[in-house]
XYZ file of C-alpha atoms in Angstrom:
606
model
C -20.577 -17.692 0.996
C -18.603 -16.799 -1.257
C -20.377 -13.731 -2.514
C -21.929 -13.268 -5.622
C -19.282 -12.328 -7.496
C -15.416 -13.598 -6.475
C -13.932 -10.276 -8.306
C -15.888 -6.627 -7.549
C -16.123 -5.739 -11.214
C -18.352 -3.399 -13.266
C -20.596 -4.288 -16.097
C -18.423 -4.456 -18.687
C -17.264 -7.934 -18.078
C -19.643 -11.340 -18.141
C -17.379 -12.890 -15.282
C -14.009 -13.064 -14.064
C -12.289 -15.032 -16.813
C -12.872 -12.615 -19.290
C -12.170 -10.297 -17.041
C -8.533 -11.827 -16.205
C -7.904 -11.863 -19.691
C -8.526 -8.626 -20.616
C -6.980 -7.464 -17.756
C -3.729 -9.314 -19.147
C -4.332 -8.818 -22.487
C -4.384 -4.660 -21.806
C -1.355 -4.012 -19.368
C 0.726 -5.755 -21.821
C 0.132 -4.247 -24.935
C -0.896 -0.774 -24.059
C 2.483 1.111 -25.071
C 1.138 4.161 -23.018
C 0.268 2.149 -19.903
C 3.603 0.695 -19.715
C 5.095 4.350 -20.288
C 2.764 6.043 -17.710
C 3.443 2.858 -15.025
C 6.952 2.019 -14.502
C 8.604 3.560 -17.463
C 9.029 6.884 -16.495
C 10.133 8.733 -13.510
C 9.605 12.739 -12.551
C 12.911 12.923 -11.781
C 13.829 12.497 -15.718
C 11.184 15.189 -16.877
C 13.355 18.401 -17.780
C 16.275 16.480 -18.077
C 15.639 13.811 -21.219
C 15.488 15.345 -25.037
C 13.253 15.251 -26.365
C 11.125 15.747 -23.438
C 8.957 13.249 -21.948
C 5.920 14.986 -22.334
C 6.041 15.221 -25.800
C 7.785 11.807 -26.690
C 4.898 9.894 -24.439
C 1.591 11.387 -25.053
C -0.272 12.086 -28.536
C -0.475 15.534 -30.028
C -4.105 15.764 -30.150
C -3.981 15.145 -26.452
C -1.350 17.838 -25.831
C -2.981 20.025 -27.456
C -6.763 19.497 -25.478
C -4.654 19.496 -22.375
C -3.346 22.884 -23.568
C -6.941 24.091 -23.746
C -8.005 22.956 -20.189
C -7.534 23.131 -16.574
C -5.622 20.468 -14.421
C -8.555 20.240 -12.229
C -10.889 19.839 -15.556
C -8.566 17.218 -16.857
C -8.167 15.379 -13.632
C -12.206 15.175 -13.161
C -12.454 13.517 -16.690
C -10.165 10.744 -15.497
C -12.163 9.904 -12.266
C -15.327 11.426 -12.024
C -16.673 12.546 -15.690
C -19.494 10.789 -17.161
C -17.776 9.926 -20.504
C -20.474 7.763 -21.823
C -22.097 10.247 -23.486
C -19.377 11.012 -25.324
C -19.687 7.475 -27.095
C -20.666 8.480 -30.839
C -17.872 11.855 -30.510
C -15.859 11.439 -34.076
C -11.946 11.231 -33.327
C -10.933 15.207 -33.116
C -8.453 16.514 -35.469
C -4.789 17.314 -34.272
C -4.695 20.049 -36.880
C -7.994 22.030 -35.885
C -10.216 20.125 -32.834
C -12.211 23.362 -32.429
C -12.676 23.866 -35.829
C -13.970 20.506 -36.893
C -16.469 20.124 -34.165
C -17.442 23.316 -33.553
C -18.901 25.259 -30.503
C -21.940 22.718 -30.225
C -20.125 19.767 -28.928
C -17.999 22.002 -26.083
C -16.624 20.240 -22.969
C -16.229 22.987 -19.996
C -15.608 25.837 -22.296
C -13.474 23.729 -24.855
C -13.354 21.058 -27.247
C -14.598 17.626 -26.408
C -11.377 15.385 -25.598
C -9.751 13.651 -28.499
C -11.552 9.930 -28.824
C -8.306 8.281 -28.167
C -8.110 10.059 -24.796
C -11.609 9.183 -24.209
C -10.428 4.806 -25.103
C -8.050 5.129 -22.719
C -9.950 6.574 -20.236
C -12.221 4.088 -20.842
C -9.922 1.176 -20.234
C -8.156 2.271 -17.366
C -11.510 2.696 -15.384
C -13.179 -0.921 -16.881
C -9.868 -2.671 -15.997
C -9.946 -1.336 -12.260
C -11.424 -3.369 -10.006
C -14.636 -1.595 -8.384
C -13.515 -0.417 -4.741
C -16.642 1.219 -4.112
C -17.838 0.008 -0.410
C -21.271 -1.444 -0.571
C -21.241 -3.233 2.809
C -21.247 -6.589 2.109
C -22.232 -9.608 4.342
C -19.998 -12.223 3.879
C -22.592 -14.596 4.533
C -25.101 -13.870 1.916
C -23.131 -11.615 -0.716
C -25.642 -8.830 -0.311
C -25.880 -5.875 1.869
C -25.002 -6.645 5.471
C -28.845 -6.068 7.411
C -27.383 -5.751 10.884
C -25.891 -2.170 11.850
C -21.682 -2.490 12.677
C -21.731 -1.306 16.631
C -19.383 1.595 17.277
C -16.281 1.204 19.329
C -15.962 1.873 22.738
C -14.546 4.644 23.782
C -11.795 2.274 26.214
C -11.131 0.411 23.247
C -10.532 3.314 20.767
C -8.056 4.692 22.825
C -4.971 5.853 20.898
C -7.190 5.394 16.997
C -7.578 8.275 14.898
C -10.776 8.526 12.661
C -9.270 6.775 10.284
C -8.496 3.663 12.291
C -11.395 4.058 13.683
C -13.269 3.714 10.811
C -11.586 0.827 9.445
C -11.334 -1.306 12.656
C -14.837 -0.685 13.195
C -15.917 -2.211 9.822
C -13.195 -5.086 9.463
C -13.974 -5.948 12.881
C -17.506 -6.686 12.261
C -16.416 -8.811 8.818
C -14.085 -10.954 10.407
C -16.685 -11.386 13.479
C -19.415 -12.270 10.627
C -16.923 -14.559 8.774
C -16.110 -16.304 11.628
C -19.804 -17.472 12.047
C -20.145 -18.301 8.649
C -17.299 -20.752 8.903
C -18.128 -22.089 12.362
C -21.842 -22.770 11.132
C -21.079 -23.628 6.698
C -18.493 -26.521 8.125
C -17.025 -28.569 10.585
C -14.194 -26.553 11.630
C -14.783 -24.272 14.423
C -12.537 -21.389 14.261
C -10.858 -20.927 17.742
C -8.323 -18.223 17.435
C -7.592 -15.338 14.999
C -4.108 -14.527 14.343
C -3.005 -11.043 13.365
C -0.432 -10.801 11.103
C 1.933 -7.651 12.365
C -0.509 -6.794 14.100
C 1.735 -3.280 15.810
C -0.557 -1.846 18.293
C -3.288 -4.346 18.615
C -6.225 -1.684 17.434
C -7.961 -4.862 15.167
C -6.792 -7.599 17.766
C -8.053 -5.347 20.520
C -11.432 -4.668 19.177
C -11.995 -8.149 18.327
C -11.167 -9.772 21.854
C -13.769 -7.278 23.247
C -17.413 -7.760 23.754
C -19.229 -8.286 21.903
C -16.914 -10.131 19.936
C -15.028 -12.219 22.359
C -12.775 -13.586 19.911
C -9.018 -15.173 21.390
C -6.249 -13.425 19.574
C -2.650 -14.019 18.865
C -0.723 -10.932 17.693
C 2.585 -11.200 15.657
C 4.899 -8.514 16.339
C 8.103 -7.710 15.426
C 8.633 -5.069 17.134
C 8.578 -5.402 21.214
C 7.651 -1.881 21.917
C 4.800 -2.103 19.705
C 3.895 -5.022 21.947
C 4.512 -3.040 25.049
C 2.492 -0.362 24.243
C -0.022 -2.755 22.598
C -0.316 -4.230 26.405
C -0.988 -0.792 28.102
C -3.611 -0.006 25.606
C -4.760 -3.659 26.821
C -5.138 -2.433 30.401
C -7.347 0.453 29.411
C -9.469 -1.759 27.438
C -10.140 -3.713 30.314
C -8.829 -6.939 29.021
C -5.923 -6.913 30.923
C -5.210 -6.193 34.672
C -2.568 -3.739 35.497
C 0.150 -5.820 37.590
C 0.293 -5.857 41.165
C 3.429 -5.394 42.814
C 3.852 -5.693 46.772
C 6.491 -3.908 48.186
C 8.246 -3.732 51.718
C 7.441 0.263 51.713
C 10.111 0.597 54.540
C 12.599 -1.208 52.633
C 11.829 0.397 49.211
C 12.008 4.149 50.249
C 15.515 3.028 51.564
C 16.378 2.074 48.156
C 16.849 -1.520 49.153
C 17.035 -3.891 45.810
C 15.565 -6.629 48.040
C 12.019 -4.718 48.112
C 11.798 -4.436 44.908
C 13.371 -7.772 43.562
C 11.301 -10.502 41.617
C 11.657 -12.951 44.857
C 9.952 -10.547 47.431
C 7.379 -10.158 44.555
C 3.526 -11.209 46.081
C 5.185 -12.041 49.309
C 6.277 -15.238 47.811
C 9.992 -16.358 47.852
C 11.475 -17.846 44.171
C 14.249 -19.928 43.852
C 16.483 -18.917 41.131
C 15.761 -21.749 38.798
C 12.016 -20.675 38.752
C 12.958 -17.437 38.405
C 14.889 -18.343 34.808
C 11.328 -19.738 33.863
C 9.467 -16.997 34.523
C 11.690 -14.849 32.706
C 11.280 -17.180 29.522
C 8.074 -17.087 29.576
C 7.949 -13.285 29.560
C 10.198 -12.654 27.027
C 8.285 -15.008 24.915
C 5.169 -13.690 25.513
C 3.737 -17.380 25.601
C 1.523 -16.498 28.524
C -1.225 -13.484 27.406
C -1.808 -11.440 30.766
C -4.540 -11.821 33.330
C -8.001 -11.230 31.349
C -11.187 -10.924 32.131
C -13.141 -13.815 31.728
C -16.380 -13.244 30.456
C -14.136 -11.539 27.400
C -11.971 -12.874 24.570
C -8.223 -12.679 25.382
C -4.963 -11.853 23.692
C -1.942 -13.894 23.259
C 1.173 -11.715 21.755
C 4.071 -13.283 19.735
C 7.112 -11.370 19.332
C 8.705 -12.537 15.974
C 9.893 -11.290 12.620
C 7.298 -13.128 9.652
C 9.607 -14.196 6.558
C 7.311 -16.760 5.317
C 4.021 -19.048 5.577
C 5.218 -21.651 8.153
C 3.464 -20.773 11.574
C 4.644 -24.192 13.610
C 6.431 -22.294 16.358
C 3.086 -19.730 16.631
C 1.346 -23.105 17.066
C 3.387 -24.496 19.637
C 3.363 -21.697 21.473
C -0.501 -21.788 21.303
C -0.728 -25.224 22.683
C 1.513 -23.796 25.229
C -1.521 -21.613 27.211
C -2.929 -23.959 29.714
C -6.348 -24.669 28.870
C -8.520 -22.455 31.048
C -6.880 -19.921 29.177
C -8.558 -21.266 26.044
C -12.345 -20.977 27.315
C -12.383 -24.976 27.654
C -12.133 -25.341 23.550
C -10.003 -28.249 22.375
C -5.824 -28.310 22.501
C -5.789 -28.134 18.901
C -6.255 -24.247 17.575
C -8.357 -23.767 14.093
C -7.009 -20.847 12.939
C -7.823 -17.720 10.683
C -4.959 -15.225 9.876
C -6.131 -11.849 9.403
C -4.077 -8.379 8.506
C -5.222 -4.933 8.297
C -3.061 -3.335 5.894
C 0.040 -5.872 5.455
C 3.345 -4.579 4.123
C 4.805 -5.596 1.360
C 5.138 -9.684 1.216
C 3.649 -9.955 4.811
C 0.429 -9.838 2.763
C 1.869 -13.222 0.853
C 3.532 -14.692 3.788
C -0.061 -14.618 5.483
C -1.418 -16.148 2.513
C 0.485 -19.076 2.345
C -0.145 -19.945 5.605
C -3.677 -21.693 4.263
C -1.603 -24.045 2.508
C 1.382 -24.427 4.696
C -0.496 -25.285 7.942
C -3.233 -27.551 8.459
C -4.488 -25.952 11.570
C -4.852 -22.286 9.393
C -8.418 -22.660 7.846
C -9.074 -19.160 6.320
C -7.438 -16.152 5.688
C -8.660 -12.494 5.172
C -5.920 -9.760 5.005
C -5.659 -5.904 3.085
C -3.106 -5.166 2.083
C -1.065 -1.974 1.337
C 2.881 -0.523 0.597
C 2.971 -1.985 -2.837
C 6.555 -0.598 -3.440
C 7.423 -2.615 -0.962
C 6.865 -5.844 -2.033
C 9.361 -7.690 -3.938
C 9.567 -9.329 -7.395
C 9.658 -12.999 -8.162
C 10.844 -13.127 -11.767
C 13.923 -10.703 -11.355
C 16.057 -9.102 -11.072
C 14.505 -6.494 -8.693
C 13.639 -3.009 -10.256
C 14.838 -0.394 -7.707
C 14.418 3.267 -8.183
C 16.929 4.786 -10.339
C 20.125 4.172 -9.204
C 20.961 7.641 -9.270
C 18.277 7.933 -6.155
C 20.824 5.248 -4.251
C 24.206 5.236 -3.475
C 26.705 1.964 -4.511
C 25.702 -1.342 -2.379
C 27.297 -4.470 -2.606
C 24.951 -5.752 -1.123
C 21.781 -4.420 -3.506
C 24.130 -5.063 -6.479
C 24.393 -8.699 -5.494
C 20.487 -9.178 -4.816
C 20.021 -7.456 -8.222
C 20.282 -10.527 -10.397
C 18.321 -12.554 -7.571
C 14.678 -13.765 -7.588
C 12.445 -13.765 -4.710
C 10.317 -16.242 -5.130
C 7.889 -14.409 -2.019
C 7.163 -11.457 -4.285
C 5.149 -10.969 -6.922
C 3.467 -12.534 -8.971
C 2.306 -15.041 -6.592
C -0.066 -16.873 -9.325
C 1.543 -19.254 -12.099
C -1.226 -17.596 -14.695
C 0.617 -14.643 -14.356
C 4.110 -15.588 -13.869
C 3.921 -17.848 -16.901
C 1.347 -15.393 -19.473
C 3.006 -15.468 -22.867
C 3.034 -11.936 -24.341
C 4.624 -9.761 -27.151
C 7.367 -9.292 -24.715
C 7.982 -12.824 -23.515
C 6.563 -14.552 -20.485
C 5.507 -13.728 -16.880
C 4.081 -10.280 -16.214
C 6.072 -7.806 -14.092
C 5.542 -4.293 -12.551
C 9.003 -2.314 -11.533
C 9.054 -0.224 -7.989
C 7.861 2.699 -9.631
C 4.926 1.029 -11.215
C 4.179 -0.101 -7.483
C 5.111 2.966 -5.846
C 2.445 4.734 -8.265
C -0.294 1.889 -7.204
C -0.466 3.339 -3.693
C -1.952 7.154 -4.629
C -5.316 7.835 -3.977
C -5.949 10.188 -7.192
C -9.835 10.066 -6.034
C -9.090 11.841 -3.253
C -6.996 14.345 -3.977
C -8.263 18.003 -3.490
C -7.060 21.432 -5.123
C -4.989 21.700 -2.016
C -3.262 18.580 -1.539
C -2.566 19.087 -5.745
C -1.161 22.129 -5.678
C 1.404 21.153 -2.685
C 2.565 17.881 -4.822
C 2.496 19.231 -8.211
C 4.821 22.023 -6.860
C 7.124 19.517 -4.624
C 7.336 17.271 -8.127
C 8.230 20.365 -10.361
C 10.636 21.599 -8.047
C 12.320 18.190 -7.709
C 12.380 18.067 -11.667
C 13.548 21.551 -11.431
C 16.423 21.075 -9.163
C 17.557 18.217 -11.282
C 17.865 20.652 -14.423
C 20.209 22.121 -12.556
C 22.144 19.484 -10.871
C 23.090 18.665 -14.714
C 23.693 21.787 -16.595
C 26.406 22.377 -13.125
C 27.644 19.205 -13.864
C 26.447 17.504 -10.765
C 24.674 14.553 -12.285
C 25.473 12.913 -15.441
C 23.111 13.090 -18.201
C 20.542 10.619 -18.227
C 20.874 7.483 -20.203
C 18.828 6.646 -23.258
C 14.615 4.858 -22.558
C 14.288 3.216 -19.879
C 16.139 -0.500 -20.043
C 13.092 -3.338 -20.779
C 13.511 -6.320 -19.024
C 12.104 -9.606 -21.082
C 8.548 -9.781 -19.655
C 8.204 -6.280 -21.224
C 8.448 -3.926 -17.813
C 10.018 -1.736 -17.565
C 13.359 -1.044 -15.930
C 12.916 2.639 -15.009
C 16.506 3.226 -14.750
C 17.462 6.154 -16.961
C 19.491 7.697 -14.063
C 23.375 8.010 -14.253
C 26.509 8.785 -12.006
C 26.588 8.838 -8.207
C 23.370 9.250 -5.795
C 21.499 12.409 -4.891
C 19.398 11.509 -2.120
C 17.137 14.632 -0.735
C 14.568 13.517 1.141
C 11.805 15.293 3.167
C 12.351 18.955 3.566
C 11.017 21.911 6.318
C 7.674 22.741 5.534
C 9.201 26.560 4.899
C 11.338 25.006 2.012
C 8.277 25.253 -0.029
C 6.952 28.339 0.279
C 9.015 29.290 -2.766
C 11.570 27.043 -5.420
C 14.609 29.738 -4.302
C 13.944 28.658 -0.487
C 13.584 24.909 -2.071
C 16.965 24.738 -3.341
C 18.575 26.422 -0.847
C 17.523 24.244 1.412
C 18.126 20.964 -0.762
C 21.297 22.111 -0.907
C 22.478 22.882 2.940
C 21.289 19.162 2.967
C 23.123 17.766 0.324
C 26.730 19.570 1.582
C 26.528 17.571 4.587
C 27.307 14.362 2.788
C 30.293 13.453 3.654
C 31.223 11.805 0.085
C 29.925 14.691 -2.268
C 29.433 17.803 0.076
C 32.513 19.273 -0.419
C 31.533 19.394 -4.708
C 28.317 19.805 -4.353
C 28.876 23.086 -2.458
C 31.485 24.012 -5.133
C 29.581 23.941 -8.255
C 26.245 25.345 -6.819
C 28.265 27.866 -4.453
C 28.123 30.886 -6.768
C 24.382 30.138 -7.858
C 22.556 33.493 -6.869
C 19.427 34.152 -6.310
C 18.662 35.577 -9.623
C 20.155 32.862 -11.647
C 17.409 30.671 -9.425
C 14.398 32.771 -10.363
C 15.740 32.551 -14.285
C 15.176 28.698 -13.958
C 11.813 28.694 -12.766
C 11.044 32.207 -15.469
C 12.154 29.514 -17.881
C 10.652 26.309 -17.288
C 7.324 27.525 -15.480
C 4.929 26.579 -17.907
C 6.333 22.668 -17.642
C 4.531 22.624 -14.607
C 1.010 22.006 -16.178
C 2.948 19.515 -17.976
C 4.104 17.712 -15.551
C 1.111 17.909 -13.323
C -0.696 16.346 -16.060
C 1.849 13.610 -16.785
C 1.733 13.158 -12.915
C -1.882 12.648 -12.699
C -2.198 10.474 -15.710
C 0.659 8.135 -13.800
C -1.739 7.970 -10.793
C -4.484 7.257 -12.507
C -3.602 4.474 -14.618
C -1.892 3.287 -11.709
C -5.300 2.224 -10.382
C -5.014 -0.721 -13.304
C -1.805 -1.667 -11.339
C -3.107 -2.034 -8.114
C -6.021 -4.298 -9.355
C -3.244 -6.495 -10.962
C -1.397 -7.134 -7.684
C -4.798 -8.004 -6.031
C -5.651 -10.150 -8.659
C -3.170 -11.982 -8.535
C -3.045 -12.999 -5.239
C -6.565 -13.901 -5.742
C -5.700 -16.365 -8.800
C -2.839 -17.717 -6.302
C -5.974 -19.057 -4.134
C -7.936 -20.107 -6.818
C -5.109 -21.894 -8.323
C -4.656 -24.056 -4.551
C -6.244 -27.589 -4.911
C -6.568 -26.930 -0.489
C -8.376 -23.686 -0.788
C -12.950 -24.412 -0.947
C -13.693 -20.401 -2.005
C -11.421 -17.069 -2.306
C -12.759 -13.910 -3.309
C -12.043 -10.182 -3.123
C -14.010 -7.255 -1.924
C -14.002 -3.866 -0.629
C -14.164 -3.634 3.458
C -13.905 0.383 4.020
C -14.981 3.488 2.105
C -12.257 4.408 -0.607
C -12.677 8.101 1.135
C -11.307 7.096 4.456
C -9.054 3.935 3.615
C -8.163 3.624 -0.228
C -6.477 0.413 0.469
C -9.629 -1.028 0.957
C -9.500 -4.398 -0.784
C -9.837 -7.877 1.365
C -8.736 -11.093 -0.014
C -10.636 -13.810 2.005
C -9.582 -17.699 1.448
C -11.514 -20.672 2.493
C -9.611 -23.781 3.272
C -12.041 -26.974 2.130
């Protein structure tokens, strides 16, 4: 420990510092990049002149696209082996077939244009490697001993997908907590969770073989009471005993079934209050078997680092309930898949707390996560209706959000200082574009284009104002993504039937939108006498800006990948950049196929 390498990088880079740089260096002078990730939405692609599509990309690359499949195109950004393609002259705009001729063909075409192929190139050397090698955390290489499968009693209530991740992140944080107990001094003695919902990780953990003692933060209680049934089946809990007066209960007498009849034992009201504390607290974890780990849940809503009251609350369990270990916890704060800044929060607690000695959370929901340099980037605000209270927070900074790291909050650039990435730039970062199938393409590429569609028509009917000019740039050189104008048109998630066809799209689209109470009555008004046929002209017209847009859609989500690696590296720099923190590193913890949020960032306090 740490392993090898602190950053899962390819071989393009001779460690992380140049790396860092490069990485830096790239996302803020690449014009395209900052187009393709936050300066753009879909929503703005048949509505802006000139059109994006042709203001945004290069004509040589327009035209290849012209020439090739969206499927072809797509497997040249993720999967195509473009190295041989290293000595392929730049193609002409004028002629590409022409000057290269038939010998050099590419799936039936012209080889891509060698600014295509640079970009291609960067994008894919700037992304950090998320290909799941199964690491041991103890020695850096792969892990010799074979992760056991779950239980079926534990399992309950996982799909394959949880299941697959629990299994592996369970056996990492089981291995990582023997590292630290045997590298060190500090024995850790409980693993926190950090929103932890139903329990799956804490669950699996607490179980044999693992026998870890857990402490799940919730936020939500009836996460926690589900959590606790799930417990029962596990066999880590016992399901409550309640003794009734039978004679007294099927009379539907309260005194049978009151708390002080309760075991046959009589409670005075005072101790009554106490018990009922202690419940709604969850201080106490329930009855547990002893020969397995246990589970202590926390209801309570995580806004920052500071774990003191999870602490004191932890010194609260009497001792036996501790397996005989000391009265002061060691902790290591764990997530699988944190929201937003619960990712940070969790983070911080290695510095904030002395008794937190490691941390090792994935995290996920980029959009959500909020921005530190300000103001915050929302969507456009022609996707939200007037707030006073989102207008306010606008020219606010939260200094929770991103970047976390000073290198990257103060990196000096063409466009000032401090690097930012806008919600839509985030919001991009979570796609899996590796993933996607002709299936799952073909449903979004035809929900995008009839969005984009739809919004052609909201403005030549004069229901949304034409869109402002490029996207405002904020200092740092991100941009805004607010091109939007004039009131909100919020549609949502649709019946599955709406998209059998673009008519049956609108129409429903519409018998949503009328229901607003503000702008129903005008909505319905100027797209009342729309008919069918004046539908089907629309899509006649603008059919072919489908490819388009699939392609401008695809390049979005791949570059996006160069995003995501940002956000993770800076929370990594964050540790590094903490005089309390001994080793930090990233790696990948699931297989991209099942869990594309696969990234861990571990900590190691000194």
């Amino acid at each position: 420990m740490p392993v090898p390498r602190p950053l899962p990088l390819g071989g393009d880079f001779a460690d992380t510092e140049h790396y860092v740089e490069s990485l830096l260096s790239f996302i803020t002078s690449s014009e395209l990049f900052a187009k393709l990730c936050g300066g753009i939405h879909i929503l703005d692609f048949l509505t802006k002149q000139p059109d994006l599509y042709s203001a945004i990309l290069p004509p040589e690359w327009r035209e290849w696209f012209q020439l090739h499949e969206v499927s072809d195109i797509l497997d040249l950004f993720m999967r195509e082996d473009i190295s041989v393609a290293e000595f392929v002259s730049p193609l002409s705009f004028e002629s590409p077939i022409q000057e290269h001729g038939s010998s050099l063909e590419w799936r039936g075409g012209p080889y891509p244009p060698s600014s295509l192929l640079d970009y291609i190139r960067n994008i894919r050397k700037h992304a950090i490697d998320q290909d799941f090698k199964g690491h041991d955390p103890r020695n850096g290489t792969s892990s010799t001993t074979k992760r056991s499968p779950l239980p079926r009693h534990v399992a309950v209530g996982m799909k394959p997908k949880k299941v697959h991740e629990v299994e592996n992140f369970v056996k990492y944080i089981d291995d990582l907590v023997a590292d630290i107990d045997k590298s060190s001094s500090q024995i850790i003695t409980h693993v926190v969770d950090f929103g932890s919902g139903q329990n799956y990780l804490g669950r699996a953990l607490a179980s044999p073989p693992h026998n870890q003692r857990i402490i799940a933060l919730e936020s939500k209680q009836h996460n926690i009471t589900g959590a606790k049934t799930m417990d029962i089946t596990a066999k880590l809990a016992e399901k409550e005993k309640i003794m009734r007066n039978k004679k007294q209960f099927r009379m539907g007498s309260r005194s049978a079934d009151s708390p002080q009849s309760m075991n046959g034992t009589l409670y005075s009201e005072d101790a009554l209050c106490l018990v009922n504390s202690l419940d709604q607290s969850s201080a106490l974890p329930p009855k547990v078997n002893r020969e397995n780990g246990n589970i202590q849940y926390i209801e309570m809503c995580i806004e920052n680092g500071n774990l003191s009251s999870v602490i004191d609350q932890i010194h609260a369990v009497p001792s036996s309930q501790t397996n005989g270990t000391t009265s002061d916890p060691q902790l290591m704060v764990i997530s699988l898949h944190s929201c937003g800044n619960l990712l940070h929060h969790g983070l911080r607690s290695l510095t904030l707390n002395p008794s937190v000695k490691a941390v090792a959370m994935v995290g996920c929901c980029y959009n959500l996560v909020t921005e530190r340099l300000g103001p915050p980037t929302y969507k456009l605000p022609s996707l939200r209706s007037s707030n006073l209270r989102l207008d306010q927070a606008s020219a606010a900074c939260d200094r929770h959000g991103f970047p976390m790291s000073e290198r990257l909050a103060t990196y000096n650039h063409q466009h000032g200082e401090g690097i930012r990435l806008n919600i839509t730039a985030r919001m991009m970062a979570c796609q899996a574009p590796q993933n996607w199938t002709a299936t799952d393409c073909e449903s979004f590429f035809t929900r995008h284009f009839y969005r984009a569609l739809l919004q052609r028509i909201f403005l030549d009917r004069g229901v949304v104002e034409k869109p402002t000019g490029a996207g405002s740039e904020t200092a740092s050189g991100s941009p805004g993504g607010w091109t939007g104008a004039g009131p909100a048109l919020t549609i949502g998630s649709l019946r599955k039937a709406c998209y059998t066809s673009f008519t049956a799209y609108m129409r429903g689209a519409i018998s949503k939108l009328v229901e607003d109470p503000e702008r129903g009555a005008e909505i319905a008004d100027r797209m009342g006498d729309l008919t069918d046929e004046g539908v089907l002209r629309y899509e006649e017209q603008y059919k072919e800006k489908k490819k388009e847009l699939s392609i401008i859609w695809s390049l979005m989500a791949f570059s996006a990948g160069v995003v995501e690696s940002t956000i993770v590296v800076d929370r990594w720099l964050w540790l590094k950049e903490q005089e309390e923190v001994r080793d930090c590193w990233v790696e990948a913890v699931f297989d991209y196929k099942q869990s594309p949020r696969n990234l861990v960032v571990v900590g190691i306090k000194k």
